[in-house]
JSON list of C-alpha atoms in Angstrom, two decimals:
[
{"chain": "A", "resi": 23, "resn": "MET", "atom": "CA", "xyz": [0.00, 0.00, 0.00]},
{"chain": "A", "resi": 24, "resn": "ASP", "atom": "CA", "xyz": [1.10, 3.55, -0.73]},
{"chain": "A", "resi": 25, "resn": "LEU", "atom": "CA", "xyz": [0.36, 6.21, 1.89]},
{"chain": "A", "resi": 26, "resn": "ILE", "atom": "CA", "xyz": [1.18, 9.83, 1.12]},
{"chain": "A", "resi": 27, "resn": "LEU", "atom": "CA", "xyz": [1.03, 12.37, 3.95]},
{"chain": "A", "resi": 28, "resn": "TRP", "atom": "CA", "xyz": [0.69, 15.98, 2.76]},
{"chain": "A", "resi": 29, "resn": "ARG", "atom": "CA", "xyz": [0.86, 18.74, 5.34]},
{"chain": "A", "resi": 30, "resn": "HIS", "atom": "CA", "xyz": [-1.26, 21.80, 4.59]},
{"chain": "A", "resi": 31, "resn": "ALA", "atom": "CA", "xyz": [0.52, 24.81, 3.13]},
{"chain": "A", "resi": 32, "resn": "GLU", "atom": "CA", "xyz": [1.29, 28.02, 5.01]},
{"chain": "A", "resi": 33, "resn": "ALA", "atom": "CA", "xyz": [-1.80, 29.48, 6.67]},
{"chain": "A", "resi": 34, "resn": "ALA", "atom": "CA", "xyz": [-2.49, 32.87, 8.19]},
{"chain": "A", "resi": 35, "resn": "ASP", "atom": "CA", "xyz": [-2.65, 33.30, 11.94]},
{"chain": "A", "resi": 36, "resn": "PRO", "atom": "CA", "xyz": [-6.24, 33.27, 13.20]},
{"chain": "A", "resi": 37, "resn": "GLU", "atom": "CA", "xyz": [-7.93, 36.64, 13.18]},
{"chain": "A", "resi": 38, "resn": "ARG", "atom": "CA", "xyz": [-9.72, 37.91, 16.26]},
{"chain": "A", "resi": 39, "resn": "GLY", "atom": "CA", "xyz": [-12.77, 35.74, 16.90]},
{"chain": "A", "resi": 40, "resn": "GLN", "atom": "CA", "xyz": [-11.77, 33.24, 14.21]},
{"chain": "A", "resi": 41, "resn": "SER", "atom": "CA", "xyz": [-11.45, 29.58, 15.03]},
{"chain": "A", "resi": 42, "resn": "ASP", "atom": "CA", "xyz": [-8.38, 27.54, 14.11]},
{"chain": "A", "resi": 43, "resn": "MET", "atom": "CA", "xyz": [-10.53, 25.60, 11.62]},
{"chain": "A", "resi": 44, "resn": "GLN", "atom": "CA", "xyz": [-11.22, 28.83, 9.66]},
{"chain": "A", "resi": 45, "resn": "ARG", "atom": "CA", "xyz": [-7.59, 29.77, 9.01]},
{"chain": "A", "resi": 46, "resn": "ALA", "atom": "CA", "xyz": [-6.98, 30.36, 5.29]},
{"chain": "A", "resi": 47, "resn": "LEU", "atom": "CA", "xyz": [-3.81, 29.93, 3.25]},
{"chain": "A", "resi": 48, "resn": "THR", "atom": "CA", "xyz": [-1.55, 32.91, 2.75]},
{"chain": "A", "resi": 49, "resn": "SER", "atom": "CA", "xyz": [-0.53, 33.87, -0.79]},
{"chain": "A", "resi": 50, "resn": "LYS", "atom": "CA", "xyz": [2.73, 31.99, -0.15]},
{"chain": "A", "resi": 51, "resn": "GLY", "atom": "CA", "xyz": [0.67, 29.00, 1.00]},
{"chain": "A", "resi": 52, "resn": "GLN", "atom": "CA", "xyz": [-1.41, 29.11, -2.17]},
{"chain": "A", "resi": 53, "resn": "LYS", "atom": "CA", "xyz": [1.78, 29.02, -4.24]},
{"chain": "A", "resi": 54, "resn": "GLN", "atom": "CA", "xyz": [3.14, 26.13, -2.14]},
{"chain": "A", "resi": 55, "resn": "ALA", "atom": "CA", "xyz": [-0.11, 24.20, -2.62]},
{"chain": "A", "resi": 56, "resn": "ARG", "atom": "CA", "xyz": [-0.05, 24.71, -6.39]},
{"chain": "A", "resi": 57, "resn": "ARG", "atom": "CA", "xyz": [3.58, 23.57, -6.68]},
{"chain": "A", "resi": 58, "resn": "MET", "atom": "CA", "xyz": [3.02, 20.44, -4.59]},
{"chain": "A", "resi": 59, "resn": "ALA", "atom": "CA", "xyz": [-0.21, 19.66, -6.42]},
{"chain": "A", "resi": 60, "resn": "GLU", "atom": "CA", "xyz": [1.67, 19.78, -9.73]},
{"chain": "A", "resi": 61, "resn": "TRP", "atom": "CA", "xyz": [4.30, 17.37, -8.42]},
{"chain": "A", "resi": 62, "resn": "LEU", "atom": "CA", "xyz": [1.73, 15.04, -6.87]},
{"chain": "A", "resi": 63, "resn": "THR", "atom": "CA", "xyz": [-0.33, 15.06, -10.06]},
{"chain": "A", "resi": 64, "resn": "SER", "atom": "CA", "xyz": [2.73, 13.89, -11.98]},
{"chain": "A", "resi": 65, "resn": "GLN", "atom": "CA", "xyz": [3.35, 11.07, -9.47]},
{"chain": "A", "resi": 66, "resn": "LEU", "atom": "CA", "xyz": [-0.01, 9.78, -8.19]},
{"chain": "A", "resi": 67, "resn": "PRO", "atom": "CA", "xyz": [-1.96, 7.07, -9.97]},
{"chain": "A", "resi": 68, "resn": "GLU", "atom": "CA", "xyz": [-5.54, 7.89, -10.96]},
{"chain": "A", "resi": 69, "resn": "SER", "atom": "CA", "xyz": [-6.79, 5.32, -8.44]},
{"chain": "A", "resi": 70, "resn": "CYS", "atom": "CA", "xyz": [-5.40, 7.27, -5.46]},
{"chain": "A", "resi": 71, "resn": "LYS", "atom": "CA", "xyz": [-7.98, 8.07, -2.78]},
{"chain": "A", "resi": 72, "resn": "VAL", "atom": "CA", "xyz": [-7.69, 11.55, -1.25]},
{"chain": "A", "resi": 73, "resn": "LEU", "atom": "CA", "xyz": [-8.73, 12.12, 2.39]},
{"chain": "A", "resi": 74, "resn": "VAL", "atom": "CA", "xyz": [-8.74, 15.63, 3.83]},
{"chain": "A", "resi": 75, "resn": "SER", "atom": "CA", "xyz": [-9.16, 17.31, 7.20]},
{"chain": "A", "resi": 76, "resn": "PRO", "atom": "CA", "xyz": [-12.22, 19.60, 7.40]},
{"chain": "A", "resi": 77, "resn": "ALA", "atom": "CA", "xyz": [-10.04, 22.65, 8.21]},
{"chain": "A", "resi": 78, "resn": "LEU", "atom": "CA", "xyz": [-10.19, 25.43, 5.60]},
{"chain": "A", "resi": 79, "resn": "ARG", "atom": "CA", "xyz": [-6.41, 25.44, 5.11]},
{"chain": "A", "resi": 80, "resn": "THR", "atom": "CA", "xyz": [-6.36, 21.74, 4.17]},
{"chain": "A", "resi": 81, "resn": "LEU", "atom": "CA", "xyz": [-9.30, 22.18, 1.80]},
{"chain": "A", "resi": 82, "resn": "GLN", "atom": "CA", "xyz": [-7.46, 25.07, 0.13]},
{"chain": "A", "resi": 83, "resn": "THR", "atom": "CA", "xyz": [-4.25, 23.01, 0.00]},
{"chain": "A", "resi": 84, "resn": "VAL", "atom": "CA", "xyz": [-5.88, 20.09, -1.82]},
{"chain": "A", "resi": 85, "resn": "GLU", "atom": "CA", "xyz": [-7.96, 22.23, -4.21]},
{"chain": "A", "resi": 86, "resn": "PRO", "atom": "CA", "xyz": [-5.18, 22.72, -6.84]},
{"chain": "A", "resi": 87, "resn": "LEU", "atom": "CA", "xyz": [-4.84, 18.93, -7.07]},
{"chain": "A", "resi": 88, "resn": "GLY", "atom": "CA", "xyz": [-8.12, 18.93, -8.98]},
{"chain": "A", "resi": 89, "resn": "ARG", "atom": "CA", "xyz": [-9.27, 15.51, -7.77]},
{"chain": "A", "resi": 90, "resn": "LYS", "atom": "CA", "xyz": [-12.25, 14.27, -5.85]},
{"chain": "A", "resi": 91, "resn": "PHE", "atom": "CA", "xyz": [-11.60, 14.04, -2.14]},
{"chain": "A", "resi": 92, "resn": "LYS", "atom": "CA", "xyz": [-13.38, 12.99, 1.02]},
{"chain": "A", "resi": 93, "resn": "VAL", "atom": "CA", "xyz": [-13.50, 15.30, 4.03]},
{"chain": "A", "resi": 94, "resn": "MET", "atom": "CA", "xyz": [-12.95, 13.31, 7.22]},
{"chain": "A", "resi": 95, "resn": "PRO", "atom": "CA", "xyz": [-13.52, 14.86, 10.68]},
{"chain": "A", "resi": 96, "resn": "GLU", "atom": "CA", "xyz": [-11.14, 12.29, 12.19]},
{"chain": "A", "resi": 97, "resn": "LEU", "atom": "CA", "xyz": [-8.28, 14.06, 10.33]},
{"chain": "A", "resi": 98, "resn": "ALA", "atom": "CA", "xyz": [-8.93, 17.46, 11.99]},
{"chain": "A", "resi": 99, "resn": "PRO", "atom": "CA", "xyz": [-6.19, 19.22, 13.99]},
{"chain": "A", "resi": 100, "resn": "GLY", "atom": "CA", "xyz": [-5.21, 17.16, 17.02]},
{"chain": "A", "resi": 101, "resn": "ALA", "atom": "CA", "xyz": [-6.09, 13.85, 15.36]},
{"chain": "A", "resi": 102, "resn": "ASP", "atom": "CA", "xyz": [-4.70, 10.68, 16.87]},
{"chain": "A", "resi": 103, "resn": "PRO", "atom": "CA", "xyz": [-2.02, 9.07, 14.65]},
{"chain": "A", "resi": 104, "resn": "HIS", "atom": "CA", "xyz": [-3.60, 5.62, 15.05]},
{"chain": "A", "resi": 105, "resn": "GLU", "atom": "CA", "xyz": [-7.00, 7.01, 13.98]},
{"chain": "A", "resi": 106, "resn": "LEU", "atom": "CA", "xyz": [-5.38, 8.55, 10.89]},
{"chain": "A", "resi": 107, "resn": "LEU", "atom": "CA", "xyz": [-3.93, 5.17, 9.94]},
{"chain": "A", "resi": 108, "resn": "ARG", "atom": "CA", "xyz": [-7.33, 3.52, 10.50]},
{"chain": "A", "resi": 109, "resn": "ALA", "atom": "CA", "xyz": [-8.98, 6.15, 8.27]},
{"chain": "A", "resi": 110, "resn": "ALA", "atom": "CA", "xyz": [-6.48, 5.28, 5.53]},
{"chain": "A", "resi": 111, "resn": "ASN", "atom": "CA", "xyz": [-7.06, 1.53, 6.08]},
{"chain": "A", "resi": 112, "resn": "TRP", "atom": "CA", "xyz": [-3.29, 1.18, 6.58]},
{"chain": "A", "resi": 113, "resn": "PRO", "atom": "CA", "xyz": [-1.71, -1.10, 5.42]},
{"chain": "A", "resi": 114, "resn": "HIS", "atom": "CA", "xyz": [-4.59, -2.97, 3.76]},
{"chain": "A", "resi": 115, "resn": "ALA", "atom": "CA", "xyz": [-6.07, -0.45, 1.30]},
{"chain": "A", "resi": 116, "resn": "ARG", "atom": "CA", "xyz": [-6.02, -1.64, -2.29]},
{"chain": "A", "resi": 117, "resn": "ASP", "atom": "CA", "xyz": [-5.42, 1.81, -3.74]},
{"chain": "A", "resi": 118, "resn": "PRO", "atom": "CA", "xyz": [-2.90, 4.46, -2.70]},
{"chain": "A", "resi": 119, "resn": "VAL", "atom": "CA", "xyz": [-4.17, 6.96, -0.12]},
{"chain": "A", "resi": 120, "resn": "LEU", "atom": "CA", "xyz": [-3.21, 10.63, 0.09]},
{"chain": "A", "resi": 121, "resn": "ILE", "atom": "CA", "xyz": [-3.99, 12.36, 3.39]},
{"chain": "A", "resi": 122, "resn": "VAL", "atom": "CA", "xyz": [-3.96, 16.14, 3.70]},
{"chain": "A", "resi": 123, "resn": "GLY", "atom": "CA", "xyz": [-3.61, 17.03, 7.35]},
{"chain": "A", "resi": 124, "resn": "HIS", "atom": "CA", "xyz": [-1.79, 18.73, 10.19]},
{"chain": "A", "resi": 125, "resn": "GLN", "atom": "CA", "xyz": [1.15, 18.73, 12.52]},
{"chain": "A", "resi": 126, "resn": "PRO", "atom": "CA", "xyz": [1.88, 17.21, 14.92]},
{"chain": "A", "resi": 127, "resn": "THR", "atom": "CA", "xyz": [-0.25, 14.26, 13.77]},
{"chain": "A", "resi": 128, "resn": "LEU", "atom": "CA", "xyz": [1.42, 13.75, 10.40]},
{"chain": "A", "resi": 129, "resn": "GLY", "atom": "CA", "xyz": [4.88, 13.80, 11.96]},
{"chain": "A", "resi": 130, "resn": "GLN", "atom": "CA", "xyz": [3.69, 11.35, 14.60]},
{"chain": "A", "resi": 131, "resn": "VAL", "atom": "CA", "xyz": [2.37, 9.02, 11.88]},
{"chain": "A", "resi": 132, "resn": "ALA", "atom": "CA", "xyz": [5.69, 9.21, 10.01]},
{"chain": "A", "resi": 133, "resn": "ALA", "atom": "CA", "xyz": [7.57, 8.39, 13.22]},
{"chain": "A", "resi": 134, "resn": "LEU", "atom": "CA", "xyz": [5.16, 5.57, 14.05]},
{"chain": "A", "resi": 135, "resn": "LEU", "atom": "CA", "xyz": [5.59, 3.99, 10.63]},
{"chain": "A", "resi": 136, "resn": "LEU", "atom": "CA", "xyz": [9.38, 4.27, 10.55]},
{"chain": "A", "resi": 137, "resn": "SER", "atom": "CA", "xyz": [10.28, 3.76, 14.21]},
{"chain": "A", "resi": 138, "resn": "GLY", "atom": "CA", "xyz": [7.25, 2.08, 15.78]},
{"chain": "A", "resi": 139, "resn": "GLN", "atom": "CA", "xyz": [6.72, 5.03, 18.15]},
{"chain": "A", "resi": 140, "resn": "PRO", "atom": "CA", "xyz": [4.48, 8.12, 17.60]},
{"chain": "A", "resi": 141, "resn": "GLN", "atom": "CA", "xyz": [7.27, 10.62, 18.29]},
{"chain": "A", "resi": 142, "resn": "TYR", "atom": "CA", "xyz": [7.11, 14.33, 17.49]},
{"chain": "A", "resi": 143, "resn": "TRP", "atom": "CA", "xyz": [8.83, 14.54, 14.11]},
{"chain": "A", "resi": 144, "resn": "GLU", "atom": "CA", "xyz": [8.66, 17.82, 12.22]},
{"chain": "A", "resi": 145, "resn": "MET", "atom": "CA", "xyz": [7.05, 17.88, 8.81]},
{"chain": "A", "resi": 146, "resn": "LYS", "atom": "CA", "xyz": [7.49, 21.16, 6.92]},
{"chain": "A", "resi": 147, "resn": "LYS", "atom": "CA", "xyz": [4.45, 23.04, 5.69]},
{"chain": "A", "resi": 148, "resn": "ALA", "atom": "CA", "xyz": [3.20, 21.87, 2.28]},
{"chain": "A", "resi": 149, "resn": "SER", "atom": "CA", "xyz": [5.62, 18.92, 2.21]},
{"chain": "A", "resi": 150, "resn": "ALA", "atom": "CA", "xyz": [4.66, 15.36, 1.36]},
{"chain": "A", "resi": 151, "resn": "TRP", "atom": "CA", "xyz": [6.07, 12.10, 2.71]},
{"chain": "A", "resi": 152, "resn": "TRP", "atom": "CA", "xyz": [5.37, 8.97, 0.64]},
{"chain": "A", "resi": 153, "resn": "PHE", "atom": "CA", "xyz": [5.41, 5.57, 2.36]},
{"chain": "A", "resi": 154, "resn": "VAL", "atom": "CA", "xyz": [5.09, 2.16, 0.72]},
{"chain": "A", "resi": 155, "resn": "GLN", "atom": "CA", "xyz": [4.48, -1.16, 2.41]},
{"chain": "A", "resi": 156, "resn": "ARG", "atom": "CA", "xyz": [4.72, -3.92, -0.18]},
{"chain": "A", "resi": 157, "resn": "GLU", "atom": "CA", "xyz": [3.12, -6.65, 1.93]},
{"chain": "A", "resi": 158, "resn": "PRO", "atom": "CA", "xyz": [0.31, -5.73, 4.39]},
{"chain": "A", "resi": 159, "resn": "ASN", "atom": "CA", "xyz": [1.39, -8.30, 6.97]},
{"chain": "A", "resi": 160, "resn": "GLU", "atom": "CA", "xyz": [5.13, -7.64, 6.57]},
{"chain": "A", "resi": 161, "resn": "PRO", "atom": "CA", "xyz": [6.18, -4.46, 8.44]},
{"chain": "A", "resi": 162, "resn": "ALA", "atom": "CA", "xyz": [9.72, -5.08, 7.20]},
{"chain": "A", "resi": 163, "resn": "SER", "atom": "CA", "xyz": [8.48, -4.38, 3.64]},
{"chain": "A", "resi": 164, "resn": "LEU", "atom": "CA", "xyz": [7.84, -0.73, 4.59]},
{"chain": "A", "resi": 165, "resn": "TYR", "atom": "CA", "xyz": [10.02, 1.98, 3.11]},
{"chain": "A", "resi": 166, "resn": "LEU", "atom": "CA", "xyz": [10.01, 5.75, 2.63]},
{"chain": "A", "resi": 167, "resn": "LYS", "atom": "CA", "xyz": [9.71, 6.30, -1.11]},
{"chain": "A", "resi": 168, "resn": "ALA", "atom": "CA", "xyz": [9.95, 10.10, -1.22]},
{"chain": "A", "resi": 169, "resn": "VAL", "atom": "CA", "xyz": [9.98, 13.28, 0.78]},
{"chain": "A", "resi": 170, "resn": "MET", "atom": "CA", "xyz": [9.18, 16.39, -1.22]},
{"chain": "A", "resi": 171, "resn": "ALA", "atom": "CA", "xyz": [8.84, 20.04, -0.29]},
{"chain": "A", "resi": 172, "resn": "PRO", "atom": "CA", "xyz": [7.56, 22.81, -2.56]},
{"chain": "A", "resi": 173, "resn": "ASP", "atom": "CA", "xyz": [10.89, 24.65, -2.54]},
{"chain": "A", "resi": 174, "resn": "LEU", "atom": "CA", "xyz": [12.60, 21.54, -3.98]},
{"chain": "A", "resi": 175, "resn": "ILE", "atom": "CA", "xyz": [10.36, 21.38, -7.04]},
{"chain": "A", "resi": 176, "resn": "VAL", "atom": "CA", "xyz": [12.15, 22.69, -10.11]},
{"chain": "A", "resi": 177, "resn": "LYS", "atom": "CA", "xyz": [9.96, 24.25, -12.76]}
]
């Protein structure tokens, strides 16, 4: 199974009276989202399922990808890393799964997959980490296929 974790792009600080869920992308964040969406479009198979947090910044991050996606409340800020993996049906999903979410959860998931512990690993804004587990019942078949950040994409 392929699991791609995509952290939302740069978002504005909350305005007075605004909830964290309503934070929008900055202009820099919009550019980051477009660049990563172009790279992901060139890499992802058509069969990839896209799961997104209900926060505005994640919805705006995934929009340039131009694919259907499912909004999942269990991916909201503060999500449990084990719940995120359950939402993705890791490692048993037939098709690749792209999750657009938040720190620290995405970093915890990356750490859990690679080290067995949900540690606090940093994942840069708008970056994507691509994991592959060749055999669902063989944790040793897991590897990190790619880590990409928008500033590494050459146009």
